[in-house]
Short mmCIF file of C-alpha atoms in Angstrom, two decimals:
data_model
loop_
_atom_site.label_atom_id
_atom_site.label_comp_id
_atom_site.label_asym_id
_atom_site.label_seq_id
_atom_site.Cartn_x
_atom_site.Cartn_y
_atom_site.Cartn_z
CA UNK L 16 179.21 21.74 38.43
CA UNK L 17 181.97 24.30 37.44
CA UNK L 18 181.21 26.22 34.28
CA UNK L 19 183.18 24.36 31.90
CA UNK L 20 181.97 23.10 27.91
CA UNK L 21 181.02 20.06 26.98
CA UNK L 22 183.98 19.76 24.63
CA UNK L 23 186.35 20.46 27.28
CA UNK L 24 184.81 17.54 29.34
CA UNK L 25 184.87 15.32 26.35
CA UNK L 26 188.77 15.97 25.24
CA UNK L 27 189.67 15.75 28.87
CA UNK L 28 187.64 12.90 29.53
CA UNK L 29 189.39 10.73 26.62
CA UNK L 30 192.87 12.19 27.10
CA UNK L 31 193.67 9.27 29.08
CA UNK L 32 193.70 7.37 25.64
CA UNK L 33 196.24 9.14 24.24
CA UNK L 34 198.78 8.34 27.15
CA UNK L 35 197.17 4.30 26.57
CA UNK L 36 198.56 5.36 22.67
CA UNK L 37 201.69 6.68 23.56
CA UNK L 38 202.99 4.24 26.15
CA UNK L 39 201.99 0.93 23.88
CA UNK L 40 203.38 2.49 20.80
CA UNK L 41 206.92 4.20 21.85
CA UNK L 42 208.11 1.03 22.76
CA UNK L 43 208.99 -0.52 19.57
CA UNK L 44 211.42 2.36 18.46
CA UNK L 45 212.81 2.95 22.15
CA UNK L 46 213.71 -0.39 22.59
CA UNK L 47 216.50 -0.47 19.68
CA UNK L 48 218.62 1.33 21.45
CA UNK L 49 217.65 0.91 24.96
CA UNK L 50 219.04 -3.05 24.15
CA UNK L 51 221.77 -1.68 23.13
CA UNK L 52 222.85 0.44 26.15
CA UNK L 53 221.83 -2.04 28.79
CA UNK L 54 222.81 -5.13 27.04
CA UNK L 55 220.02 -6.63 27.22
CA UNK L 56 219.45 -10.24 25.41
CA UNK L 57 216.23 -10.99 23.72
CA UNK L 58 214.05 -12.45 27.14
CA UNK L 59 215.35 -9.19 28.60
CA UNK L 60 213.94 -7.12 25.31
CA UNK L 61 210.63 -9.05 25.71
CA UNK L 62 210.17 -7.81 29.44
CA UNK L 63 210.76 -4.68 28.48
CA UNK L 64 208.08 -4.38 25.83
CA UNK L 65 205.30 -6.80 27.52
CA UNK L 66 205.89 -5.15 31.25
CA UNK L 67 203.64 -2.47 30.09
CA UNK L 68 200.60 -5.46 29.03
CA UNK L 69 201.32 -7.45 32.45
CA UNK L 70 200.34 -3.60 34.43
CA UNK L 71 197.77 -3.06 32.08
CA UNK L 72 196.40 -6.54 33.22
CA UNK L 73 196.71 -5.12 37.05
CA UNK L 74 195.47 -1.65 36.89
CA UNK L 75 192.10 -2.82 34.78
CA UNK L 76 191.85 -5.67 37.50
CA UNK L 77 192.60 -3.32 40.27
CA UNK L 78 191.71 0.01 39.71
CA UNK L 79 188.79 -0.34 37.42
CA UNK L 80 186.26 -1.91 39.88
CA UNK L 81 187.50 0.94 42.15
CA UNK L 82 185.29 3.31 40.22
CA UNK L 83 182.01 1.40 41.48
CA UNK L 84 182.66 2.81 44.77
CA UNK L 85 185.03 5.97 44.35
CA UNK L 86 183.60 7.12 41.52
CA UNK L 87 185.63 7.67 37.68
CA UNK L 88 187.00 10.88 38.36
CA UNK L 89 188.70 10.24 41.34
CA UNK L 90 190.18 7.29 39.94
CA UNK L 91 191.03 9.39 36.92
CA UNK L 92 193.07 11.57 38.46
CA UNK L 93 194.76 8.49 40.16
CA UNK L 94 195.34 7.11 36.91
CA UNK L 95 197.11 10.45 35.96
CA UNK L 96 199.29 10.54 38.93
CA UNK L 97 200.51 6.78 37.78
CA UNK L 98 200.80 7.46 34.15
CA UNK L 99 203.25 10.71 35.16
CA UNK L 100 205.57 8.00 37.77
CA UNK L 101 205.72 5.39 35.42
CA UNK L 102 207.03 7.56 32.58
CA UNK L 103 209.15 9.43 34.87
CA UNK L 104 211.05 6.04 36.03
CA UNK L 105 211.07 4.48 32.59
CA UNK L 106 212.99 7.80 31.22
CA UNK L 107 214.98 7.91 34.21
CA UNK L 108 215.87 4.57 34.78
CA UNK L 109 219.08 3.37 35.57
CA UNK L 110 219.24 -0.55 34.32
CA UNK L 111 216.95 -3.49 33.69
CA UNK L 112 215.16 -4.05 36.57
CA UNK L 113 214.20 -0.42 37.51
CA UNK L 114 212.71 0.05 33.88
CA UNK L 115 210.58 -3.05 34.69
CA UNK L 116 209.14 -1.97 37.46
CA UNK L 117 208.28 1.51 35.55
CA UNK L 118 206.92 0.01 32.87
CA UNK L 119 204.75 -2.14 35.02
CA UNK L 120 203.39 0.96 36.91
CA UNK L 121 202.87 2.39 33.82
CA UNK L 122 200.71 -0.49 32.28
CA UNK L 123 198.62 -0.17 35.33
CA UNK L 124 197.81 3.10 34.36
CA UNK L 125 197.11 1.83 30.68
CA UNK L 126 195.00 -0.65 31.96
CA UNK L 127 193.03 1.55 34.33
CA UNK L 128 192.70 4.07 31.84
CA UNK L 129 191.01 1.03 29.56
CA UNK L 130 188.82 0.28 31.93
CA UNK L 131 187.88 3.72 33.37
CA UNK L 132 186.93 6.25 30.27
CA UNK L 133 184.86 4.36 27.98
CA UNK L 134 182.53 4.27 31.43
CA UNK L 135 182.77 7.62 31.87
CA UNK L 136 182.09 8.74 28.56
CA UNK L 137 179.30 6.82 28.11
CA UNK L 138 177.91 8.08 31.38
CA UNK L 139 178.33 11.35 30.85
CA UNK L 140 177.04 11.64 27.33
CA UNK L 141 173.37 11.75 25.51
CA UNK L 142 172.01 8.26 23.83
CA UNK L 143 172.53 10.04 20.70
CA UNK L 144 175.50 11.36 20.82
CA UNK L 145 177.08 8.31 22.74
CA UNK L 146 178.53 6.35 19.92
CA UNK L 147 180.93 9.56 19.28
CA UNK L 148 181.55 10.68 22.00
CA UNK L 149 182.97 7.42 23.61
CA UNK L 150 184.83 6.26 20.78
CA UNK L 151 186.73 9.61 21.02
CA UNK L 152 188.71 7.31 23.59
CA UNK L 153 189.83 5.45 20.21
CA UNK L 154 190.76 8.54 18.12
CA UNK L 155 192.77 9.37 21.24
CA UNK L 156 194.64 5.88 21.23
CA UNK L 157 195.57 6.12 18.00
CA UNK L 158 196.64 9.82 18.29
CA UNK L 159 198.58 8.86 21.26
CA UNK L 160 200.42 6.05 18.69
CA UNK L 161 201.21 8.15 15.97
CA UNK L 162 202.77 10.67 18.66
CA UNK L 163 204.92 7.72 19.67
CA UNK L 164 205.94 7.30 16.18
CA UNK L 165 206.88 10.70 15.47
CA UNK L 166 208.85 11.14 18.91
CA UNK L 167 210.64 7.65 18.19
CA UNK L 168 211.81 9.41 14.76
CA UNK L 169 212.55 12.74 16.23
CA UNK L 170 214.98 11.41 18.91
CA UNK L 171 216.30 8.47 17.08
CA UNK L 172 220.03 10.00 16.65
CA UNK L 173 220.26 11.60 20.15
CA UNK L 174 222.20 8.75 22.64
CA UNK L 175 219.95 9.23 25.38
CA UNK L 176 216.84 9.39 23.27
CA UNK L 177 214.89 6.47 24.61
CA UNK L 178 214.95 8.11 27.61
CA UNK L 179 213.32 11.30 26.11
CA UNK L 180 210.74 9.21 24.30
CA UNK L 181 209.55 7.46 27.17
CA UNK L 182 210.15 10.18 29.89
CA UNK L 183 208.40 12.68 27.09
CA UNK L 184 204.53 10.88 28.37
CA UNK L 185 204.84 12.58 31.67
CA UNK L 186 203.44 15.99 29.87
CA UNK L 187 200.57 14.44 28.92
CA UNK L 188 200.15 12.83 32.13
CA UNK L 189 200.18 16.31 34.19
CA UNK L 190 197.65 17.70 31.79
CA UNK L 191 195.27 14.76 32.21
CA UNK L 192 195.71 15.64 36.11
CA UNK L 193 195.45 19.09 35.33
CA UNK L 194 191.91 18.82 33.46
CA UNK L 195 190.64 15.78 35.54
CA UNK L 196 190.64 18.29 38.34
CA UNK L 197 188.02 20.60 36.26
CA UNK L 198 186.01 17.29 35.31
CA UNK L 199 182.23 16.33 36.42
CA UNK L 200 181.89 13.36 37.94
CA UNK L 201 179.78 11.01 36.23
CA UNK L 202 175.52 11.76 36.97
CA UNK L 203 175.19 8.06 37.25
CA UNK L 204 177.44 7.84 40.18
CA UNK L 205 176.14 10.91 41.52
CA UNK L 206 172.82 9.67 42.09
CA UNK L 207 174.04 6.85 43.05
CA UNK L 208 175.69 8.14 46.07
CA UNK L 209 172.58 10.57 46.81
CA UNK L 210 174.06 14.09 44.97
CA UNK L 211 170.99 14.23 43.05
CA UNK L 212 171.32 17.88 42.54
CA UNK L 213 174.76 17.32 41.09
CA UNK L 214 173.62 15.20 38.71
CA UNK L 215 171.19 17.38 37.18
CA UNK L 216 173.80 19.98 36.92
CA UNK L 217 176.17 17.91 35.31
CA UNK L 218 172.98 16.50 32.79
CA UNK L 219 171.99 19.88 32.01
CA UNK L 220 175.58 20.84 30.88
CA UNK L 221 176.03 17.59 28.75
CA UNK L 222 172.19 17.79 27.27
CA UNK L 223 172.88 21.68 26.57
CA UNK L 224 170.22 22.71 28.88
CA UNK L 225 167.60 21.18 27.55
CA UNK L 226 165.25 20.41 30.63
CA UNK L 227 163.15 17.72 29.35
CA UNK L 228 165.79 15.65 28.62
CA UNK L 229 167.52 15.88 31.59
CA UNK L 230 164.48 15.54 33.60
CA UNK L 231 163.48 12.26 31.86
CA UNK L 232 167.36 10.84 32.18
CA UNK L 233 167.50 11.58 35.45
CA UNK L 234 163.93 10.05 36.31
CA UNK L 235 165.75 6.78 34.60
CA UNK L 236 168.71 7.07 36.37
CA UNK L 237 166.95 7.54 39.78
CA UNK L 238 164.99 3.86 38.79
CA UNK L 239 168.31 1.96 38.17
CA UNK L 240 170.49 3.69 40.70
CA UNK L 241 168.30 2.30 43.88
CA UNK L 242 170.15 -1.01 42.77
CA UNK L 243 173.01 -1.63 45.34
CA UNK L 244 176.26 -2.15 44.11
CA UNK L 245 176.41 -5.49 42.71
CA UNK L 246 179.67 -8.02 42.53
CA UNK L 247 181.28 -10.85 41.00
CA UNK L 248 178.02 -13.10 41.80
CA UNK L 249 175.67 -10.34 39.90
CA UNK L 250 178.61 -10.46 36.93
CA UNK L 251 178.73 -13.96 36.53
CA UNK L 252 174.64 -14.48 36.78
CA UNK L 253 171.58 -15.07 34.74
CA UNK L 254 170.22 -11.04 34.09
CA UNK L 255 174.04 -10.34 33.30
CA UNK L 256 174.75 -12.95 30.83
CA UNK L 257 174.06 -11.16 27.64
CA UNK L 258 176.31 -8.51 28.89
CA UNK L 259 178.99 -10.46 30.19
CA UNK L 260 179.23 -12.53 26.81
CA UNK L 261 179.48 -9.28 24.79
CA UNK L 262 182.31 -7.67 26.50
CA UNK L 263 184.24 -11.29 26.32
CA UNK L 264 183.65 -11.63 23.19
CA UNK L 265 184.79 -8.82 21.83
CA UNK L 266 187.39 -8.10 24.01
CA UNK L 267 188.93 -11.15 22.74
CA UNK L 268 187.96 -11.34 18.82
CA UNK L 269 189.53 -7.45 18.83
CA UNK L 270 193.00 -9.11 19.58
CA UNK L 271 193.17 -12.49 17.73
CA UNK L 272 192.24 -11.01 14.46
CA UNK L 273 195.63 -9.58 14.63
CA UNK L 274 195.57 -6.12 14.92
CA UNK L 275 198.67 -5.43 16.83
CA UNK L 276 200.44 -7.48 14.99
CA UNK L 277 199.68 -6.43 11.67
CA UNK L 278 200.72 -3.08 13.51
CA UNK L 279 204.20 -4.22 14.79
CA UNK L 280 204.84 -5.89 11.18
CA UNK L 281 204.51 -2.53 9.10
CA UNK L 282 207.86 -1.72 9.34
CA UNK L 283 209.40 -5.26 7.77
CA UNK L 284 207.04 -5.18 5.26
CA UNK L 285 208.20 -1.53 4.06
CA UNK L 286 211.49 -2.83 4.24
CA UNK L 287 210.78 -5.86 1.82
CA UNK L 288 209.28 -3.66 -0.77
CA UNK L 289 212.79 -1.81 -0.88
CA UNK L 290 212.65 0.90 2.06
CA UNK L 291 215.25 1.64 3.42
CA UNK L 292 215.13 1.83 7.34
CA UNK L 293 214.59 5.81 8.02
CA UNK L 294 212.09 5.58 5.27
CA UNK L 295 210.02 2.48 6.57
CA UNK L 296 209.84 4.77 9.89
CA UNK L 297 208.48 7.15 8.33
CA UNK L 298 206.11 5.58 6.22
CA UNK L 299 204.77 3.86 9.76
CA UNK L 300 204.52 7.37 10.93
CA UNK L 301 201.88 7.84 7.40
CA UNK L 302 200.37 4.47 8.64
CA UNK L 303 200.09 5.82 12.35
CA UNK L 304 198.28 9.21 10.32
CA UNK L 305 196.23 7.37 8.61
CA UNK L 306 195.07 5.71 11.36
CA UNK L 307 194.15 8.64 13.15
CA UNK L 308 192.22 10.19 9.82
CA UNK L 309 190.50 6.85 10.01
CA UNK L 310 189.49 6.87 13.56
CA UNK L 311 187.85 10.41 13.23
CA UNK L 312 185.80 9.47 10.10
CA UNK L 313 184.31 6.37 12.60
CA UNK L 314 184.02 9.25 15.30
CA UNK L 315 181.86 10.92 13.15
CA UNK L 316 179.39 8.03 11.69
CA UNK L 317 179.42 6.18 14.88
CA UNK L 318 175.95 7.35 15.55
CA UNK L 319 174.40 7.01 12.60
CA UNK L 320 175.25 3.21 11.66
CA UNK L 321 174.32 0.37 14.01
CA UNK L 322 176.91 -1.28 15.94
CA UNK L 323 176.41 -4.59 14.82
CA UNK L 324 176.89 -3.57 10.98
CA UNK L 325 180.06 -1.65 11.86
CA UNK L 326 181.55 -4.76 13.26
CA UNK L 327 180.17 -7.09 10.23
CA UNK L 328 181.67 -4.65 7.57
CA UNK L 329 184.94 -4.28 9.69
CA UNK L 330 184.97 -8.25 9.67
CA UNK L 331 184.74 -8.63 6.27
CA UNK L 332 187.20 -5.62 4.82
CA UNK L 333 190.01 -7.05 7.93
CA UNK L 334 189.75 -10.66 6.83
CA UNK L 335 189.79 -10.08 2.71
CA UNK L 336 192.59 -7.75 3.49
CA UNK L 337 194.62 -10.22 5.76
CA UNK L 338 194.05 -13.25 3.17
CA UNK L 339 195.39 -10.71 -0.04
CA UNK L 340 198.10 -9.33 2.19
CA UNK L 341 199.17 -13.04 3.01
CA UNK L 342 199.10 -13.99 -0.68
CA UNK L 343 201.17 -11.01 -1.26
CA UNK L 344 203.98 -11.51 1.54
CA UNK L 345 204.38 -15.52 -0.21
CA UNK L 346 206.04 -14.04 -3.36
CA UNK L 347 207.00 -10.43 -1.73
CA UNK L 348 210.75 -11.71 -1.67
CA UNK L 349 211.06 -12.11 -5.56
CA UNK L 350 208.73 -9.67 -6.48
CA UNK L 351 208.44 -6.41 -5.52
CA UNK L 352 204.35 -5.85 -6.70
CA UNK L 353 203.47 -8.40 -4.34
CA UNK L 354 205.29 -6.38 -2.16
CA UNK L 355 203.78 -3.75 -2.97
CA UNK L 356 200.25 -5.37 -2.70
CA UNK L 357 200.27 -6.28 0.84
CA UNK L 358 201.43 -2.68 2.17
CA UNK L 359 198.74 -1.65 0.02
CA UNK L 360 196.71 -4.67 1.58
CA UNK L 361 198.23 -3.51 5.08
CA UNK L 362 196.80 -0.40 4.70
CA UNK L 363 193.31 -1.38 3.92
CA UNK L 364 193.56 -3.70 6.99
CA UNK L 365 194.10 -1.65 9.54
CA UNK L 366 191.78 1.33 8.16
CA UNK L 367 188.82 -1.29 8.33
CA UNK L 368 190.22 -1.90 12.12
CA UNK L 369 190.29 1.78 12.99
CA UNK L 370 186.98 2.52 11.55
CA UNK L 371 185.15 -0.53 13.44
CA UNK L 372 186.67 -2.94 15.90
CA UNK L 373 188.82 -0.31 17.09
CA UNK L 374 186.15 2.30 18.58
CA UNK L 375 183.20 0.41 18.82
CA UNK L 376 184.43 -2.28 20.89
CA UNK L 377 185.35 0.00 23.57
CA UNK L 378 182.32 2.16 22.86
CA UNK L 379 180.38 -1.35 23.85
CA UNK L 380 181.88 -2.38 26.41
CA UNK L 381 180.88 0.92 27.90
CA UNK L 382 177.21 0.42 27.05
CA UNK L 383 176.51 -2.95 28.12
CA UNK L 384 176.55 -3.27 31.52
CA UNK L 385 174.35 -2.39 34.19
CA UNK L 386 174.95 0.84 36.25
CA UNK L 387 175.25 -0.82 39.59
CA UNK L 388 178.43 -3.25 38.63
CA UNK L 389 179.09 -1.01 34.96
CA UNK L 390 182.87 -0.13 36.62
CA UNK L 391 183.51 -4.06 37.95
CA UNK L 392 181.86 -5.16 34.28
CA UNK L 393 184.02 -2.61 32.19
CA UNK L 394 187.02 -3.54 33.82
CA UNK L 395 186.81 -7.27 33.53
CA UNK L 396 186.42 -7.56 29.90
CA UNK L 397 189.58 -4.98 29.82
CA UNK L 398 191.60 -7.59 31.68
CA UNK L 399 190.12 -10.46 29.54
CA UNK L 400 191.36 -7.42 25.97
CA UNK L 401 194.71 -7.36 27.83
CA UNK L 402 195.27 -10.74 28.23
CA UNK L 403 194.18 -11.64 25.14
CA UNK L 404 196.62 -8.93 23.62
CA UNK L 405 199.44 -10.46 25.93
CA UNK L 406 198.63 -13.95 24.37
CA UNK L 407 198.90 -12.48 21.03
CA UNK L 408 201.62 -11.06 21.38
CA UNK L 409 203.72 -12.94 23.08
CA UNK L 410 202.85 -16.41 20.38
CA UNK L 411 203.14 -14.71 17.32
CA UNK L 412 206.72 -14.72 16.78
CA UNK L 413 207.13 -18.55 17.74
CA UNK L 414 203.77 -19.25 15.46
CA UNK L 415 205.36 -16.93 12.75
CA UNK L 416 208.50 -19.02 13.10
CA UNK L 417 206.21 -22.38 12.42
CA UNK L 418 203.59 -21.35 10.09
CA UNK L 419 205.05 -18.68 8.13
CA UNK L 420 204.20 -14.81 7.51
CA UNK L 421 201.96 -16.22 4.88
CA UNK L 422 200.15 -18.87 6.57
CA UNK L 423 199.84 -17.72 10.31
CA UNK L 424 197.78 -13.88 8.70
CA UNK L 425 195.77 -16.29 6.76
CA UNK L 426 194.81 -17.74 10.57
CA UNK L 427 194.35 -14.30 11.79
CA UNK L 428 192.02 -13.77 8.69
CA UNK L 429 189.79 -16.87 9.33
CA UNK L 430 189.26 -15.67 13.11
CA UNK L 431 188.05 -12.50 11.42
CA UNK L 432 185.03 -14.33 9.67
CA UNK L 433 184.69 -15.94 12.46
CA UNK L 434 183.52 -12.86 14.36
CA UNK L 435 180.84 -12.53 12.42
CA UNK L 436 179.11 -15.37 13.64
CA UNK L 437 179.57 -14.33 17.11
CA UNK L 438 178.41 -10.79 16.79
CA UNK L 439 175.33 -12.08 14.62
CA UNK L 440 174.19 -14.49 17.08
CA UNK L 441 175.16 -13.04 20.93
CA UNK L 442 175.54 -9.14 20.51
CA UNK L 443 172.38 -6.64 20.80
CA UNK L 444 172.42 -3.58 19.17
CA UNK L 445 173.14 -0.50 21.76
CA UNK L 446 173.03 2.45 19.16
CA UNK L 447 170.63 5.14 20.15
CA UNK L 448 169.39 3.41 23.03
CA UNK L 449 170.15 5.06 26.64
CA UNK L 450 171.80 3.15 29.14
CA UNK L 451 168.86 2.65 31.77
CA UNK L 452 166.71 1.30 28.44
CA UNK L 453 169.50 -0.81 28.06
CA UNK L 454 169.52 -2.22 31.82
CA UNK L 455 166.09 -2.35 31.63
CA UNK L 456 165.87 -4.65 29.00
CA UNK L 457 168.12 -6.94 30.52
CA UNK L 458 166.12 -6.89 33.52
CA UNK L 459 163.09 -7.91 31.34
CA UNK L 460 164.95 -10.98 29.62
CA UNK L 461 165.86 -11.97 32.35
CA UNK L 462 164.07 -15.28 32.18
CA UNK L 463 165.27 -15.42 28.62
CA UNK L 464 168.53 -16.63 26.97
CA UNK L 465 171.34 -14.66 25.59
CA UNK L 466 170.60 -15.16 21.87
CA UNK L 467 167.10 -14.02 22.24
CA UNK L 468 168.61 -10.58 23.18
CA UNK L 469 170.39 -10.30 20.05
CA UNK L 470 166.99 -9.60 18.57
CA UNK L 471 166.09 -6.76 20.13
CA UNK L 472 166.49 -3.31 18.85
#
């Protein structure tokens, strides 16, 4: 393995995130004025912003079970190269149908990067230490969206600026490529493909040289690795089930309890308290900060609070926060303290999301699976988060039409309780458990159902 530190791997490892960030986020300030060069009419507007979620849906289809057999960094670096051609064309891009296509191939970079790094992380780093170090994929989302929020201000009076804002990913896309050439591959793939000696090198960087811990990781890894690859029938079976049901699940409940769009409704409700429009950008850009603070406070308790409690205590701070915030938007247009309650109730909302279901669902999802079909496992409950987000996204303005602001956050707010029960009743708790003790579980219960897992610790 080539001399490098452990928080070199780590950043590098999770920079992909902040290009997933970046590319969701810029959208919604590019796209005022790119509809207003190209003439585009709202369908047209709604391709434009939802090309990136239909790629995402193809590259964590696509590329992510690629890793099974290639291994993550190689399909790391691909990722790269994608992420720097799909900004390139969308900055570059000449009318409608080009930017499409470049915003496609950049969502399949998105996607790929979804389904890729919270795998890699969590193969490359200790069982204690795993909870941090993979949710430093989240911090690196949500540093990637306030980024996006700070360029969209910074070039909002230049003519050409969505082309600047969009083009301006490709930087972080060469550096990505850059570092992913310095990277380890992941120890679980290389004994998995017979570079035992590799893998101990690698181990003995990421465990600080400690040679009884690599020794017994490795010895685990050895036992689970003479597993061939597995596929869709391995997914979809008995030993699997638990597994499969978690990453689902959450993939899923992340989205319908209305993250993003609590996210893309910050601005409007800045505006209703009596911002003007410069100002509500930049007190998104505050949200987007917050965020981030938010994110690294969860980076740095991950380990030490069980997974299952983080997502309870999320539940409940995301759904009383949705509920006041919907009470608040009812009388925010004759009164501006209910106004000013739901930003404040905004707020609260989304730093219960960044703290929990933000990280640890992709921490999870990375944790859950077993080694042999971890890549094909990872990636399809990031097709089943994309498509969920897609979903989402693309029903809430003809449900906020029907229902209301009011009414249709109150929904969002219900589904939030209503995560509770699932993670009570069909999610185990991962924390300080390695991933072969993990696997090896599963194996064991086996003959058991999926709820009986949730009881063991």
């Amino acid at each position: 393995m080539r001399k490098v530190s452990t928080g070199f791997v780590y950043f590098f490892g999770a920079l992909g995130g902040l290009l997933f960030g970046y590319d969701t986020g810029v959208i919604s300030g590019a796209i005022l004025f790119i509809q207003k060069q190209m003439h585009l009419g709202s369908w047209q507007q709604g391709w434009v912003v939802s090309a990136v979620l239909l790629g995402a849906i193809l590259g964590a289809a696509i590329i992510g079970p690629s890793s099974d057999r290639y291994g993550r960094r190689k399909l790391l670096l691909l990722s790269a190269i994608i992420f720097f051609i799909g900004a390139i064309g969308s900055g570059l891009a000449p009318e409608f149908w080009t930017l499409i296509i470049s915003r496609v191939i950049l969502g399949m970079a998105v996607g790929a990067a979804s389904a890729l790094i919270p795998t890699y992380l969590a193969e490359l780093s200790p069982a204690d230490k795993r909870g941090t170090v993979s949710s430093l994929f989240q911090l690196m989302v949500m540093t990637g969206i306030l980024l996006a929020y700070i360029t969209n201000y910074a070039w909002a009076g230049i003519p050409t600026g969505w082309r600047w804002m969009l083009g301006f990913a490709a930087i972080p896309a060469a550096l990505l490529f850059l570092g992913g050439l310095i990277l380890p591959e992941s120890p679980r793939f290389l004994v998995k493909t017979g570079h035992t000696d590799q893998a101990r090198a690698v181990l003995d960087t990421m465990n600080k040289h400690d040679t009884a811990a690599v020794d017994a990781e490795l010895n685990q890894i050895q036992e689970q690795a003479q597993m061939k690859n597995g596929g869709w029938s391995e997914l979809f079976g008995k030993m699997v089930r638990p597994s499969l049901i978690i990453g689902l699940g959450l993939a899923i409940f992340q989205q319908v309890m209305g993250c993003n769009t609590v996210l893309y409704y910050a601005p409007t409700i800045f505006t209703d308290v009596g911002f003007g429009v410069n100002a509500a950008l930049l007190a998104h850009i505050g949200i987007g900060a917050f965020n981030v603070i938010v994110t690294a406070i969860a980076v740095a308790i991950m380990d030490k609070i069980d997974r299952k409690k983080m997502l309870n205590i999320g539940a409940v701070g995301m759904g009383i926060s949705l509920f006041v915030m919907s009470i608040g938007m009812k009388f925010s247009g004759g009164s501006q303290a209910a106004a000013i309650i739901s930003v404040i109730a905004l707020t609260i909302y989304i730093a219960f999301f960044s703290a929990t279901w933000g990280p640890v669902m992709w921490v999870m999802i990375g944790e859950v699976f077993p080694l042999n079909i971890r890549g094909l496992g990872n990636s399809f409950a990031s097709v089943i988060n994309w498509s969920a987000n897609m979903v989402v996204s693309l029903t809430f303005p003809a449900l906020l039409n029907f229902f209301g602001t009011g009414s249709l956050f109150i929904g969002y707010g219900v589904l939030c309780f209503a995560s509770i029960w699932f993670v009570q009743k069909k999610v185990f708790e991962t924390r300080n458990r390695s991933l072969e003790d993990i696997e090896a579980t599963l194996r064991a219960k086996a003959g058991e159902t999926a709820s009986d897992l949730s009881t063991v610790k």
